[in-house]
Each structure stands twice: as structure tokens, then as C-alpha cells.
Amino acid sequence: MATYPPSTHCPSSSAYSNNSSLINGSNRLPQRTSFPSILRKRCRSTKLYLHQSSNGVSLSKAVHVQDGAKSMKASPVENDGPVKILKDGILSVPPVTPPEESIDIASFDFNKDKSTVSITVVGASGDLAKKKIFPALFALYYEGCLPEHFTIFGYARSKMTDAELRTMVSKTLTCRIDQRENCGEKMDQFLERCFYHPGQYDSQENFLELDKKLKEHEAGRVANRLFYLSIPPNIFIDAVKCASCSASSANGWTRVIVEKPFGRDSESSAALTRSLKQYLDEDQIFRIDHYLGKELVENLSVLRFSNLIFEPLWSRQYIRNVQFIFAEDFGTEGRGGYFDNYGIIRDIMQNHLLQILALFAMETPVSLDAEDIRNEKVKVLRSMRPLRLDDVVTGQYKSHTRGGVKYPAYVDDKTVPSDSLTPTFAAAALFIDNARWDGVPFLMKAGKALHDRRAEIRVQFRHVPGNLYNKNIGTDLDLATNELVIRVQPDEAIYLKINNKVPGLGMRLDRSNLNLLYAARYSKEIPDAYERLLLDAIEGERRLFIRSDELDAAWSLFTPVLKELEDKKIVPEYYPYGSRGPVGSHYLAARYKVRWGDVGSEQ
Amino acid sequence: MATQISPCSSSSTTFPPSSLNQDTFSSAKFFNFSTKSSSSRWVFKIHSRINPKNQFELKSSNGYPLNAISLQDGAAEMPLAKELVSREQAESNLSVTIVGASGDLAKKKIFPALFALFYEDCLPQNFTIFGYARTKMTDEELREMISRTLTCRIDKRENCGDKMEEFLGRCFYHSGQYNSEEHFAELDSKLKQKEGGKVSNRLFYLSIPPDIFVDVVRCASGKASSKNGWTRVIVEKPFGRDAESSGELTRSLKQYLAEDQIFRIDHYLGKELVENLSVLRFSNLVFEPLWSRNYIRNVQFIFSEDFGTEGRGGYFDNYGIIRDIMQNHLLQILALFAMETPVTLDAEDIRNEKVKVLRSMRQLRLEDVVIGQYKGHSKGGKTHLGYTEDPTVPNDSLTPTFAAAALFIDNARWDGVPFLMKAGKALNTRRAEIRVQFRHVPGNLYKRNFGTDLDKATNELVLRVQPDEAIYLKINNKIPGLGMRLDRSDLNLLYSTRYSKEIPDAYERLLLDAIEGERRLFIRSDELDAAWSIFTPLLKELEAKKIAPELYPYGSRGPVGAHYLAANYNVRWGDLAGDD
């Protein structure tokens, strides 16, 4: 909104740019065109593609239309007409400010035609804020992706001055993007827009103070406010309540980014959602799953839907199994307190891997709009069988000495109870009972303290029926099936394993890769997932955020098995720190005639 | 042929021994030998073929010999093979006679290929190589001549010099007229001497002009055929210049040779990536479902040379690029590309499928062809001569040095899919490739991200035969970064980065196959007939109407007519798309 100059559309009688069109009824254009302008900025550093990007993304209807979405969809709210849309941000905030009033207030203001974004990082002194959120915001700023006018507020309980916050933030800022010129300058400019407000997470008063400060900085512009809740789950609701009641934008939108965990089972998740919805509308809640912001996960839909050659293969007819693999090569390392309460299934599988699975397996959406994509994802999740205990293997790493170095066991971690049964590794086989995927095992594997660090999707294709070359392949036909690998990290890559004739006289076949190694193809640094997600939240692009019904469906797949694991106190299989994980995962896979693609002799 | 169960019966039914001189061999085989003996020889050769790559021996040797690929004499049973190997080895002798030994092809390709095979241990233990030509020469002189072109191309391994000496020691020369039965009888007695009473297998490589093919075949067959082993003749193109002359040549050859003695070589079929084409299609699940009109929009076969006739246009002028490249090399690749799945990988099964494709093709029409001829061009101070400025070419020659054509296969799989061919001399690059362009994505969700030119957003599979063998698949991909920009990236397999080994020359493979009796890569008479019948009417019309070729500058991208031809069928040439 910042860069859109709406003056020509705005009769002086109107309070601010948005509502001229709203009040006049039919023409919502000014409000929507503000997004294309932001998008153009998004692509400022890559001008040559401007057309494609701005055409494609911004104009596609309802993608960015968070403020107008309601009127575009056949939702009950539509009946409320322009007034309802107008006060989007304050929709459910009691007491509702009458629109006329806000118009009056705003009309006095000098900056009435302009808008601003205030990003408040709640929990600013935390680790995530320091390591990810502030650097991502800076990267967006550096790339020219933030609106012209923006303010960043840190909010936390610690006493700190603005200067202290800036010092703290500046330590983690780097010019990660290609090391371009005047980085120092940019950094200073960025830090100047960062402020700090100390306060309790459950104090409406403190948030009111914040509101006042925000207003000062907004200086009468249309105020859009984004709250990033980087705080423990037990204070989510308090913070949301206070922020919503005392620090909502009066004339722009107010959005809240929430990080996992979203509850620990169906019930607690639903309770959390219900509580959030007391204070926020569905379209104000941005549940972040940072895996969905990864470049190759974003690319998954592009691969499927913009290439002819993949979609015909994308079904049980050709795909034998799909594997979602996540491995870390380190353990909890003294920070197991949070993890121990959740375990790897909740921490990785139920959210990150399941989200990727849903994107992978969904039917073609009507459009790329957030609602269309999320509708398809929900359909997939609802077609899935709840996970059964026999289809799960859990593990926990034990200590291991290698090369003179002793690596601790999970339960050696001081923040973990010494009798903890929390799994640090899990493998699971899931099934989607729909026409496309009936009978195809979707295998997941996630673990800490394994021998390498990776995240990848592996699509193993079926055997070639009546393969003429079977005799050239030897006895192990499984080695001769095609496999599509999408490596999310490290070293982003896409490759397709094909059988190929080894050059030379005679007829020997081997598996070679048709390769696309990102590092070799794209010189540009790949942006961090948080950058993308923050930008999307600012722009109201909800595609990569999780809707409440998605979350419900996801939990209902995992809740029964999580309960059973805990009720029966199932002991995890122990595996040495730095190993390939419990062998149980091989037997699980073997039961469905699958081999893990990541532990074969060739990868 | 060659099913594993009853090798001999199958071999005798598929390939009735020639009436001339295979009788003795066959009966010897059937009555005197154990049925397995002759076949086991081949098993051994296959072992030795893969000798240098021991680590793959198990897979390959399991796979290959049992698969009846090279079992022209009948498949073997493994247990018997080993014990018989040494006896077999000792008892048979291979003689390779290169008729036209002083020619260019012999020097540049055939002798070096034979040496490479020898170096790789692919030749039988006992073998003799004879040069035959009209020139008077001693054995020594021949050796001297050959040694200049031999190089240890394969990986530069040790004792190359020794190997070379050893090889040259087996090379001999016999001078004689090509139409003299007497001279061939002399050759026969020399061959017998070298064979020393062993079972003699004789391979004649005719590296001579087409007008003396039949003479040589008559003499060789009549006077120098093996009495107790096989006799095979490798023939090089041109196989006639139209359906009639080709039919005539075949009839003449068949007076003296049985079908299974004739090995019509098309060296393009010996190229690594052409060999790989079937492997890609049939051993991968991901390609075959796409291999039809449902998904493929068009297929392009592109051949270009960056040099002209350079003073050697005499032969070429009589044939032209369509006969020289399209009707044989490109059409053969097309047939391999488009054929239905064969019953097995045996030569007869594959060639049956190829013939079916060729016979399903429409005859090429004049309006589906564009011809060109290169003209002189000066670039950077260097002047390249036009085609007609070549002293060996008539000044008023209308022979095309460039041609583009659109062909169609009227069968269920390919109805309506244009198969485009393009071949030319004196162009801007040297390349040979197959390009498979896929259709648009129906209902593409990302349409808006592509801009106006959706043709740039289709997938394309490229098999680059030369230079720098590679396979790549162009896919649409998101450019990393914020925002949603798409581009075409390649899923790549560059041979030079994946395979360190030098890729053998096509002639090595084909010679070895001829020695082993593997006919998969040679052209059967009915294939040849079918190929000619697609092109003959057009060739006749071009000549009868004296159609003038479109002139294009030496070193250019060829006549623009090629673009308009492609555009007629909504196709763009992939090699000129600019994003290669």
C-alpha cells in the first residue's frame, strides 16, 4: 500500500484511499492495486521478469485480497457489505469503532492517503527473533520488498532501550544477499526503523502503550499491523488477546503470525484455535510452517503443474511410493526442554512433512489462490487414514563415542528427564485412500542426531512392465526403477534417476541422474524461508500458511497414534548418535516393499 | 533369432543357411558338433568384450549373453560354455578382409577400429586382417600405412606400442582387381594359409565405390568364401539412389549372398546415444507413458556439419544431402525412436518393428521439403567457397546441400505428430541431435507466469548425439527467490561428466557386431526398401522439375525456408530457439 499513490481515486471527502471505493460500492480497484505495486517492488531487483511476476501473482484473484476476500467469496460476511470490509482489521475487536468515526479521525490527517506497516515481534529477545525474524526483515528491506514506510517494534519483558535492541539486532544482521554495495548504510537505515517496547505478555495496559507508540510512528497513515508471536505456546492467547484488544489497527489490517506448536493433539489444537478465534478472524491468523517457505517446496507445485511430463506420472499407476525424509545431524544439545514435551512426530512430521505430503499429493487446484490450494490440501488430509501404531517406528538416540569424541545420549541432556521416552526419531507409513493414491505408501522419516543433515522428497516409480532390459539389470530390479528426488536441503537440487546405457561396447546399464543442481544453475542466493513467509504475511498471501481446518485434519491423523504411544509407554528403539537411525525403519519400509532411498549404496 | 531353449532349430529356421557355402558349415554344426559348441564361442567373446570392466562383470555377463542379443549362432548354456571356450578359440579363425584397403575410410576408420577392438580384447584369439586393393603394395607397406592412423585412443593405457606391433603383425595385404575371380582365388589361398586348417570365419568389408559392389561380392563369394565357417559382407552406403536401383542392388547381392550374410552398415546406428535411445525408452518407466501423440507435439532430427564438400564433392553431387543423410541416418533414428515395443531385443524383432514404422509413414511430398545449397561467404577476412565453386562439382549443380522435411507416421501412436528432419553442410555448427518437444500443459495454472509465448514453456527432451554426448530434459522451474518467476532449466546428463571412459567409435561397435553376427544395428533389405519408398517419389520430382535449392551463406544457419516449413506445422526448431 505504501507505494500506491491513490490520490486520483480519492475525493477529498473520503477518509482514506481504501474506503472511497468501498463507499462508492462497486469499485474496489484502488484497494487491490496496492498489492501489485508491492509485488513490483518485490521484484525490483530482478526487473527483467517484472511482467511475468506481477501479472501472474498479483492479478490472480483473491490471492492478495485479504481485505477484500470476504466480499469475493460467498461467505456470510459478504452481506455486511463494504462497511465490514472496511474495518477488516478491527472486525472482531470489541468495541467496534464505527467506520464513520474512523473516517473522521483520519480525515484530519496529513498522511491520510498513505499507508504503513508496523511489524511487532512479540518475544523480541528470543532466539528465533534474533536468528531468523530480524535478519529476514532486513533482507526484505535490502531487497526493496518492504513498503516505503514501515516500523519494526520489538516487544518483550526484558527492559531494553531502542538502542540496546538495535545493538542486539545488528549482531545478527548480515548482507546475505549477494554482498551488494552500501550494506552498512542500509543496515543503519533499517536499524533506525527498529524500536523496542518492554511489556508483559498479558498486560493490556502495556499493549496500549505499544499502540500509542505505534500510532506515533504511523503518523496518521493507514496503519497495517503485523504481530509476530515468537513466544511459548502457553502465552499465545494472552498476547493475542492484548494485542488484538489494545493494539489493533484502527483503519488498516491487523494480522498475527503464530509459530508452532499449534497444540499437542486434536483437542488442545482445537482449543487453541477456538481461543484465537475469540480475538481474531480466520483471515487474521497466519500459522507459519517455515518448511512451506523453502524454495524447493514452493517449486513442487511449479514442477507438477507447469510441466507436461510429470503430471501424467503422478498417480498410483506409476508411482510406487513416496518418501519424505528429514534428518538432522545434531541432537537437542542442552535445549531439550521444549522438545521433550513434543517429540519428533509433533515437531517435524505432523506439520512440516505432512504439509509437504499434502502439497505433493493434492489434486490440481482450480487456481493458485490460497483458498483453492488449501482446499485441495484439506481434501488430501481428509482422505488419509489415521496413522496406526504398527505403521510407526520410534527411536531415541543414545550416546556414542567416535574418534575420541563422546556424543551424549538424548537423556543425558540436562533439560530432559532421564527416563524420557520421547522419540527423537520416527518413521511412519501413511496412506491416502483416494482414487489417485490408493495403496501407495507415503513414508516419512524424521530424526535428530543422525549421520547427516538433509530434507528431501523421493518419488520412487514402479518397475517397467515387461522390461526388455530386465536381464541387463541383474537380480535386483529395485535398483532399476526410476526415482525423482527433490532435495530441499542441503544443496538444493532436483534429479531424476534414469537407466542409461554405460557408454562402451556391450550393453551394460546403470542409473544415471538427470540433474538440476541449483548451485550450478542459479547464481543467486536462495532466500531464507522466513523472508518469503514474512513478505507473504505482509502482502496477505495465505497460500503458505495453515488454515484452521487443515490443522484439524492434520492432527486427526496423528492424534490417535500419539495417544497410544504415550498411554502404552512405548519404548523407542535406541540408536547411536550419528548413526543412520533404528533398523526398525527398514523393516517398516520393507513391509510395504519399499526401500529408503537415502540409505542405498547410491543416492 | 536365438531363443535360449533350442538354439539350433531357431537359428536354422530364422536364417536358413545360404545355398552357397554355408551348407557345409551348417551341417557340420548340426551333425558333428554338440549343438552348443558354436554358440559357446560367443559367450566367451562377450566375456572378453567386457573384460576391462571387471567390476560389472556379473551384472553384464548375466544379463547379456543370456539375453540372446549376440547369439547369432544360437544361445549358449552357461555351464557348457567355459570348458568349450578354449577349444573353440583354438579351432576357429577370423579373417577380416578390407576390400578397398587403400581408401580413406579404411585408413581413418576401419583399421583404427579393428585395432581398438584388438586392444580391448574383443577380437578372437586367432584373427587375420587382410587389405585388398588394386594398388601394388607389400605387407610391410600396408603396415606402414596403417600404423600412421592407429592411436591408442582408449584411455592411453600401457604397452600400447607392443599391442600395436602385435596387431600389425596380423595385418597382410593382397593386391588384385575388384572384378577378378582369379585374384580372389589367390586371396583365398593366402587366407587358408593363415587359417591353418581351423574353422574359418570370414568377414569382408567393402570399402569401395558402389558401382563395383556387385563384382566384388560375386568374386569374394564365389572364390573366397569360407568352406567351413561363416562368410559375411559389410556394405557401406550408398545402397542405390532410389527404390529401383536399391532393389536392383539388393537382388544382385542376393544372387551371391543370403540375407543373413549381408551387413548393411549405417554408422549412425552405432553411435552411443542412438544405442541408448532404446534403453531410455524401454528401461525407464517415466518415458514410455509420454511416448505418443497424447504428449509429444513434434520430434526433430537434426544433423549439421560446419564444413562443405571441400574439394571432394564428386561423390556427393551425385547423391545430395537427402540421400546422404536423411534417407538413411536420420530415418533410421526416426524408426528406432518411433517403433512400438519389440517382442525382444533380438535383431529380427527390432527390425520388424522398424519396418512397421517405415511402412506406416506417408510418402514425403514436395511441399513438405525445403532444400538449400550453400553459397560462398566471406567472414572475418576468410572466404569460404560456395558449393558450385568446388572444382569437383558441376557449375550448374542443383544438388541440395541442405534439406528440411516434415514426415508423418499414420499409425495410432503418432497420427498427426510432425517428425521434422533437418540436415545440412556448411552450417554454423556441427551437431547431431534428437529433440522431442512436448505439448503444452493443458489448463496450465502458471500460464500467467510465462508471458505471451507459451511455446517457450513446453518441456523438451534432447538427446545430443554429437558433439559432447548428452541427454537433457528442459523443465519449467521456479527461479529461486521471492516472487514467482519461472524459467526453463535443464535436467542434465552430460556424458563427459558422468562417464570418464572414452566413448568407442561407432565403427568399433559395428565391426564387433558383424563379427559376432549381431544384426540389430544393420539394415535389412525390407527396411531399405521401405526407406526408399518414402523418399523416392520426392527425389524424382525434385530432379524432374529441376527445383532450384534456396541458397544460404556458408557458415550460416541454413535457408530460412526451414523455419516456414516448421511453422506450417506449428513447430519451432529447437536448435535455433536461443535458449540452448
Short mmCIF file of C-alpha atoms in Angstrom, two decimals, chain B residues 202-529:
data_model
loop_
_atom_site.label_atom_id
_atom_site.label_comp_id
_atom_site.label_asym_id
_atom_site.label_seq_id
_atom_site.Cartn_x
_atom_site.Cartn_y
_atom_site.Cartn_z
CA ARG B 202 35.43 -64.60 -42.99
CA LEU B 203 34.27 -61.04 -42.90
CA PHE B 204 34.60 -58.85 -45.99
CA TYR B 205 34.35 -55.12 -45.52
CA LEU B 206 33.53 -53.47 -48.84
CA SER B 207 35.01 -50.01 -48.65
CA ILE B 208 34.67 -49.34 -52.36
CA PRO B 209 32.51 -47.28 -54.75
CA PRO B 210 29.02 -48.65 -55.31
CA ASP B 211 29.50 -49.47 -58.98
CA ILE B 212 31.88 -52.31 -58.14
CA PHE B 213 29.93 -53.69 -55.16
CA VAL B 214 28.39 -56.48 -57.10
CA ASP B 215 31.59 -57.51 -58.86
CA VAL B 216 33.43 -57.80 -55.61
CA VAL B 217 30.62 -59.66 -53.95
CA ARG B 218 30.48 -62.10 -56.85
CA CYS B 219 34.22 -62.76 -56.73
CA ALA B 220 34.50 -62.88 -52.97
CA SER B 221 31.55 -65.11 -52.59
CA GLY B 222 32.49 -67.41 -55.41
CA LYS B 223 36.18 -67.73 -54.72
CA ALA B 224 36.95 -66.63 -51.20
CA SER B 225 34.03 -67.84 -49.11
CA SER B 226 34.73 -69.85 -46.07
CA LYS B 227 34.21 -73.55 -46.59
CA ASN B 228 33.55 -74.47 -43.01
CA GLY B 229 32.65 -71.29 -41.17
CA TRP B 230 30.59 -68.23 -41.90
CA THR B 231 31.14 -65.59 -44.56
CA ARG B 232 29.74 -62.14 -44.05
CA VAL B 233 29.94 -59.00 -46.09
CA ILE B 234 29.71 -55.48 -44.72
CA VAL B 235 28.41 -53.00 -47.27
CA GLU B 236 28.55 -49.23 -46.88
CA LYS B 237 26.12 -46.69 -48.25
CA PRO B 238 25.04 -45.71 -50.85
CA PHE B 239 22.59 -48.52 -51.24
CA GLY B 240 21.32 -47.34 -54.58
CA ARG B 241 19.96 -43.90 -55.28
CA ASP B 242 16.26 -44.67 -55.36
CA ALA B 243 13.83 -47.51 -54.83
CA GLU B 244 14.62 -49.15 -58.18
CA SER B 245 18.40 -49.01 -58.08
CA SER B 246 18.38 -50.10 -54.47
CA GLY B 247 16.08 -53.00 -55.30
CA GLU B 248 18.37 -53.90 -58.14
CA LEU B 249 21.45 -53.82 -55.91
CA THR B 250 19.74 -56.00 -53.34
CA ARG B 251 18.72 -58.50 -56.00
CA SER B 252 22.25 -58.64 -57.32
CA LEU B 253 23.75 -59.09 -53.89
CA LYS B 254 21.29 -61.85 -53.17
CA GLN B 255 22.44 -63.79 -56.19
CA TYR B 256 25.62 -64.40 -54.28
CA LEU B 257 24.72 -63.88 -50.66
CA ALA B 258 21.94 -64.87 -48.34
CA GLU B 259 20.14 -62.11 -46.45
CA ASP B 260 21.91 -63.00 -43.26
CA GLN B 261 25.31 -62.63 -44.85
CA ILE B 262 24.68 -59.03 -45.85
CA PHE B 263 25.52 -56.43 -43.26
CA ARG B 264 24.41 -53.02 -44.47
CA ILE B 265 26.16 -50.60 -42.22
CA ASP B 266 24.68 -47.29 -41.11
CA HIS B 267 27.31 -45.94 -38.82
CA TYR B 268 24.85 -43.60 -37.13
CA LEU B 269 23.19 -46.61 -35.61
CA GLY B 270 26.46 -47.38 -33.90
CA LYS B 271 26.54 -44.06 -32.08
CA GLU B 272 26.36 -44.31 -28.36
CA LEU B 273 23.26 -42.19 -27.92
CA VAL B 274 21.40 -43.88 -30.68
CA GLU B 275 22.08 -47.17 -28.96
CA ASN B 276 20.91 -45.58 -25.78
CA LEU B 277 17.63 -44.45 -27.28
CA SER B 278 16.03 -47.83 -26.80
CA VAL B 279 17.49 -48.16 -23.34
CA LEU B 280 15.98 -44.85 -22.34
CA ARG B 281 12.60 -45.70 -23.75
CA PHE B 282 12.27 -49.24 -22.61
CA SER B 283 14.15 -49.49 -19.34
CA ASN B 284 12.67 -46.39 -17.74
CA LEU B 285 9.13 -46.12 -16.58
CA VAL B 286 8.99 -42.38 -16.88
CA PHE B 287 9.35 -42.03 -20.64
CA GLU B 288 7.15 -44.63 -22.26
CA PRO B 289 3.85 -43.23 -20.94
CA LEU B 290 4.73 -39.96 -22.63
CA TRP B 291 5.81 -41.52 -25.91
CA SER B 292 2.84 -40.82 -28.10
CA ARG B 293 0.72 -38.20 -29.78
CA ASN B 294 -1.00 -37.59 -26.46
CA TYR B 295 2.03 -35.87 -25.06
CA ILE B 296 4.53 -35.32 -27.84
CA ARG B 297 3.91 -32.37 -30.06
CA ASN B 298 6.72 -32.96 -32.51
CA VAL B 299 10.07 -34.66 -32.87
CA GLN B 300 13.10 -33.20 -34.57
CA PHE B 301 16.12 -34.94 -36.01
CA ILE B 302 18.88 -32.50 -36.68
CA PHE B 303 22.18 -33.08 -38.37
CA SER B 304 24.57 -30.32 -39.28
CA GLU B 305 28.15 -30.09 -40.41
CA ASP B 306 30.17 -26.92 -40.24
CA PHE B 307 32.12 -27.68 -43.41
CA GLY B 308 31.28 -28.16 -47.05
CA THR B 309 32.45 -30.68 -49.60
CA GLU B 310 35.91 -29.07 -49.59
CA GLY B 311 37.06 -30.38 -52.93
CA ARG B 312 35.57 -33.82 -52.57
CA GLY B 313 32.14 -33.15 -53.94
CA GLY B 314 32.27 -35.65 -56.77
CA TYR B 315 30.53 -38.43 -54.95
CA PHE B 316 28.25 -36.11 -53.02
CA ASP B 317 26.99 -34.26 -56.06
CA ASN B 318 25.57 -37.42 -57.44
CA TYR B 319 23.58 -38.08 -54.28
CA GLY B 320 22.79 -34.93 -52.37
CA ILE B 321 22.05 -34.42 -48.71
CA ILE B 322 18.69 -36.17 -48.73
CA ARG B 323 20.19 -39.46 -49.88
CA ASP B 324 23.42 -38.94 -48.00
CA ILE B 325 21.98 -38.19 -44.56
CA MET B 326 18.20 -38.16 -44.37
CA GLN B 327 17.05 -41.26 -46.11
CA ASN B 328 19.46 -43.38 -44.14
CA HIS B 329 20.87 -41.93 -40.91
CA LEU B 330 18.01 -39.72 -39.82
CA LEU B 331 15.29 -42.05 -41.00
CA GLN B 332 16.90 -44.96 -39.18
CA ILE B 333 16.98 -42.97 -35.97
CA LEU B 334 13.39 -41.94 -36.53
CA ALA B 335 12.35 -45.55 -36.91
CA LEU B 336 14.12 -46.52 -33.70
CA PHE B 337 12.55 -43.59 -31.94
CA ALA B 338 9.03 -44.23 -33.07
CA MET B 339 8.79 -48.00 -33.20
CA GLU B 340 6.47 -49.98 -30.98
CA THR B 341 7.96 -52.03 -28.19
CA PRO B 342 9.59 -55.05 -29.81
CA VAL B 343 8.94 -58.54 -28.52
CA THR B 344 12.58 -58.86 -27.54
CA LEU B 345 15.79 -57.04 -28.19
CA ASP B 346 16.77 -59.54 -30.86
CA ALA B 347 17.74 -58.14 -34.19
CA GLU B 348 14.78 -59.56 -36.04
CA ASP B 349 12.27 -58.31 -33.51
CA ILE B 350 13.69 -54.83 -33.55
CA ARG B 351 13.96 -54.70 -37.30
CA ASN B 352 10.43 -55.98 -37.66
CA GLU B 353 9.20 -53.04 -35.59
CA LYS B 354 11.31 -50.59 -37.55
CA VAL B 355 9.91 -51.83 -40.81
CA LYS B 356 6.40 -51.43 -39.44
CA VAL B 357 7.05 -47.79 -38.63
CA LEU B 358 8.59 -47.11 -42.02
CA ARG B 359 5.69 -48.73 -43.77
CA SER B 360 3.23 -46.63 -41.76
CA MET B 361 4.84 -43.46 -42.99
CA ARG B 362 3.41 -41.24 -45.66
CA GLN B 363 5.48 -40.72 -48.72
CA LEU B 364 7.26 -37.44 -48.48
CA ARG B 365 5.61 -34.69 -50.55
CA LEU B 366 7.38 -31.87 -52.27
CA GLU B 367 5.63 -29.21 -50.22
CA ASP B 368 6.94 -30.80 -47.06
CA VAL B 369 10.52 -30.34 -48.13
CA VAL B 370 12.82 -27.36 -48.26
CA ILE B 371 16.16 -27.70 -49.99
CA GLY B 372 19.16 -25.44 -49.89
CA GLN B 373 22.64 -25.14 -51.26
CA TYR B 374 25.42 -23.16 -49.68
CA LYS B 375 26.99 -20.24 -51.46
CA GLY B 376 30.31 -18.52 -50.93
CA HIS B 377 30.70 -16.32 -47.92
CA SER B 378 33.43 -14.15 -46.50
CA LYS B 379 33.69 -13.87 -42.80
CA GLY B 380 36.48 -12.25 -40.86
CA GLY B 381 38.65 -11.93 -43.93
CA LYS B 382 38.29 -15.61 -44.71
CA THR B 383 36.43 -16.61 -47.81
CA HIS B 384 34.55 -19.84 -47.93
CA LEU B 385 33.75 -21.22 -51.33
CA GLY B 386 30.24 -21.93 -52.44
CA TYR B 387 29.22 -25.48 -53.24
CA THR B 388 29.34 -24.98 -57.00
CA GLU B 389 32.77 -23.42 -56.71
CA ASP B 390 34.08 -26.78 -55.62
CA PRO B 391 36.12 -27.98 -58.64
CA THR B 392 34.66 -31.46 -58.32
CA VAL B 393 31.10 -30.13 -58.62
CA PRO B 394 29.44 -29.02 -61.86
CA ASN B 395 28.87 -25.28 -62.00
CA ASP B 396 25.18 -25.61 -62.54
CA SER B 397 24.61 -28.26 -59.91
CA LEU B 398 21.23 -28.15 -58.23
CA THR B 399 22.20 -30.80 -55.71
CA PRO B 400 20.92 -29.86 -52.26
CA THR B 401 23.50 -29.50 -49.51
CA PHE B 402 20.72 -28.72 -47.06
CA ALA B 403 17.27 -30.15 -46.64
CA ALA B 404 14.47 -29.93 -44.15
CA ALA B 405 11.48 -32.20 -44.27
CA ALA B 406 8.30 -32.94 -42.38
CA LEU B 407 7.31 -36.57 -42.15
CA PHE B 408 4.28 -38.25 -40.70
CA ILE B 409 3.60 -41.66 -39.32
CA ASP B 410 0.00 -42.62 -39.85
CA ASN B 411 -0.40 -45.06 -37.03
CA ALA B 412 -2.31 -44.97 -33.78
CA ARG B 413 0.62 -43.77 -31.74
CA TRP B 414 1.82 -40.96 -33.95
CA ASP B 415 -1.05 -39.77 -36.09
CA GLY B 416 -0.67 -36.05 -36.69
CA VAL B 417 2.68 -35.63 -34.95
CA PRO B 418 5.17 -33.96 -37.26
CA PHE B 419 8.58 -35.59 -37.42
CA LEU B 420 10.91 -32.95 -38.68
CA MET B 421 14.29 -33.60 -40.18
CA LYS B 422 16.98 -31.15 -40.99
CA ALA B 423 20.38 -31.92 -42.44
CA GLY B 424 22.95 -29.66 -43.95
CA LYS B 425 26.55 -28.99 -44.78
CA ALA B 426 28.47 -25.76 -44.28
CA LEU B 427 26.25 -24.58 -41.43
CA ASN B 428 27.18 -22.64 -38.34
CA THR B 429 27.58 -25.62 -36.06
CA ARG B 430 28.35 -29.24 -36.11
CA ARG B 431 25.76 -31.26 -34.30
CA ALA B 432 23.50 -34.23 -34.41
CA GLU B 433 20.59 -34.41 -32.05
CA ILE B 434 17.11 -35.64 -31.42
CA ARG B 435 14.65 -33.20 -29.91
CA VAL B 436 11.34 -34.23 -28.51
CA GLN B 437 9.03 -31.32 -27.91
CA PHE B 438 6.14 -31.97 -25.62
CA ARG B 439 2.73 -30.42 -25.74
CA HIS B 440 1.51 -27.50 -23.71
CA VAL B 441 0.29 -28.24 -20.23
CA PRO B 442 -3.48 -28.35 -20.50
CA GLY B 443 -5.04 -25.78 -18.19
CA ASN B 444 -1.66 -24.59 -17.03
CA LEU B 445 -2.06 -22.90 -13.66
CA TYR B 446 1.12 -20.95 -14.24
CA LYS B 447 0.16 -19.60 -17.62
CA ARG B 448 0.43 -16.03 -16.45
CA ASN B 449 3.94 -16.51 -15.28
CA PHE B 450 5.15 -17.39 -18.74
CA GLY B 451 4.31 -14.27 -20.61
CA THR B 452 2.87 -14.41 -24.05
CA ASP B 453 4.99 -17.09 -25.63
CA LEU B 454 3.72 -20.36 -24.30
CA ASP B 455 5.85 -22.28 -26.76
CA LYS B 456 8.79 -21.38 -24.60
CA ALA B 457 7.20 -23.16 -21.71
CA THR B 458 6.86 -26.63 -23.11
CA ASN B 459 9.06 -29.46 -22.00
CA GLU B 460 11.70 -30.74 -24.33
CA LEU B 461 13.84 -33.84 -24.23
CA VAL B 462 17.11 -33.55 -26.08
CA LEU B 463 19.44 -36.39 -26.97
CA ARG B 464 22.61 -34.90 -28.30
CA VAL B 465 24.49 -37.45 -30.34
CA GLN B 466 27.40 -35.17 -31.13
CA PRO B 467 29.37 -33.26 -30.12
CA ASP B 468 29.52 -33.72 -26.34
CA GLU B 469 27.04 -36.52 -25.89
CA ALA B 470 24.31 -35.50 -23.51
CA ILE B 471 20.74 -36.09 -22.53
CA TYR B 472 18.76 -33.28 -21.06
CA LEU B 473 15.21 -32.55 -20.27
CA LYS B 474 14.04 -28.98 -20.25
CA ILE B 475 11.64 -28.34 -17.43
CA ASN B 476 9.95 -25.29 -16.06
CA ASN B 477 11.25 -24.39 -12.72
CA LYS B 478 10.79 -21.63 -10.24
CA ILE B 479 13.68 -19.24 -10.15
CA PRO B 480 14.83 -19.20 -6.57
CA GLY B 481 13.90 -16.04 -4.82
CA LEU B 482 10.93 -14.18 -3.53
CA GLY B 483 8.18 -13.83 -6.03
CA MET B 484 7.16 -16.35 -8.62
CA ARG B 485 9.26 -16.27 -11.72
CA LEU B 486 9.60 -19.36 -13.83
CA ASP B 487 12.23 -20.34 -16.31
CA ARG B 488 13.29 -23.38 -18.24
CA SER B 489 16.08 -25.27 -16.61
CA ASP B 490 17.66 -28.49 -17.69
CA LEU B 491 17.66 -31.80 -16.00
CA ASN B 492 21.03 -32.76 -17.31
CA LEU B 493 23.12 -35.75 -18.06
CA LEU B 494 26.33 -34.71 -19.68
CA TYR B 495 28.25 -37.80 -20.63
CA SER B 496 31.65 -36.28 -20.15
CA THR B 497 30.92 -35.51 -16.51
CA ARG B 498 29.23 -38.79 -15.73
CA TYR B 499 31.33 -41.27 -17.66
CA SER B 500 35.03 -40.90 -17.69
CA LYS B 501 35.63 -43.55 -20.28
CA GLU B 502 36.14 -42.63 -23.85
CA ILE B 503 33.13 -43.45 -25.94
CA PRO B 504 34.03 -46.00 -28.61
CA ASP B 505 33.72 -45.06 -32.21
CA ALA B 506 30.63 -46.25 -33.98
CA TYR B 507 32.75 -48.42 -36.30
CA GLU B 508 34.13 -50.39 -33.40
CA ARG B 509 30.71 -51.36 -32.24
CA LEU B 510 29.51 -52.21 -35.72
CA LEU B 511 32.54 -54.27 -36.65
CA LEU B 512 32.28 -56.17 -33.43
CA ASP B 513 28.60 -56.77 -34.00
CA ALA B 514 29.29 -58.04 -37.52
CA ILE B 515 31.95 -60.37 -36.19
CA GLU B 516 29.55 -61.63 -33.57
CA GLY B 517 26.70 -61.85 -36.04
CA GLU B 518 24.62 -59.34 -34.13
CA ARG B 519 22.39 -57.79 -36.76
CA ARG B 520 20.43 -55.33 -34.68
CA LEU B 521 22.25 -52.30 -35.98
CA PHE B 522 22.38 -53.36 -39.61
CA ILE B 523 19.74 -52.65 -42.15
CA ARG B 524 17.66 -55.45 -43.50
CA SER B 525 16.61 -55.50 -47.16
CA ASP B 526 12.96 -54.83 -46.44
CA GLU B 527 13.87 -51.91 -44.20
CA LEU B 528 15.88 -50.46 -47.00
CA ASP B 529 13.04 -50.89 -49.46
#
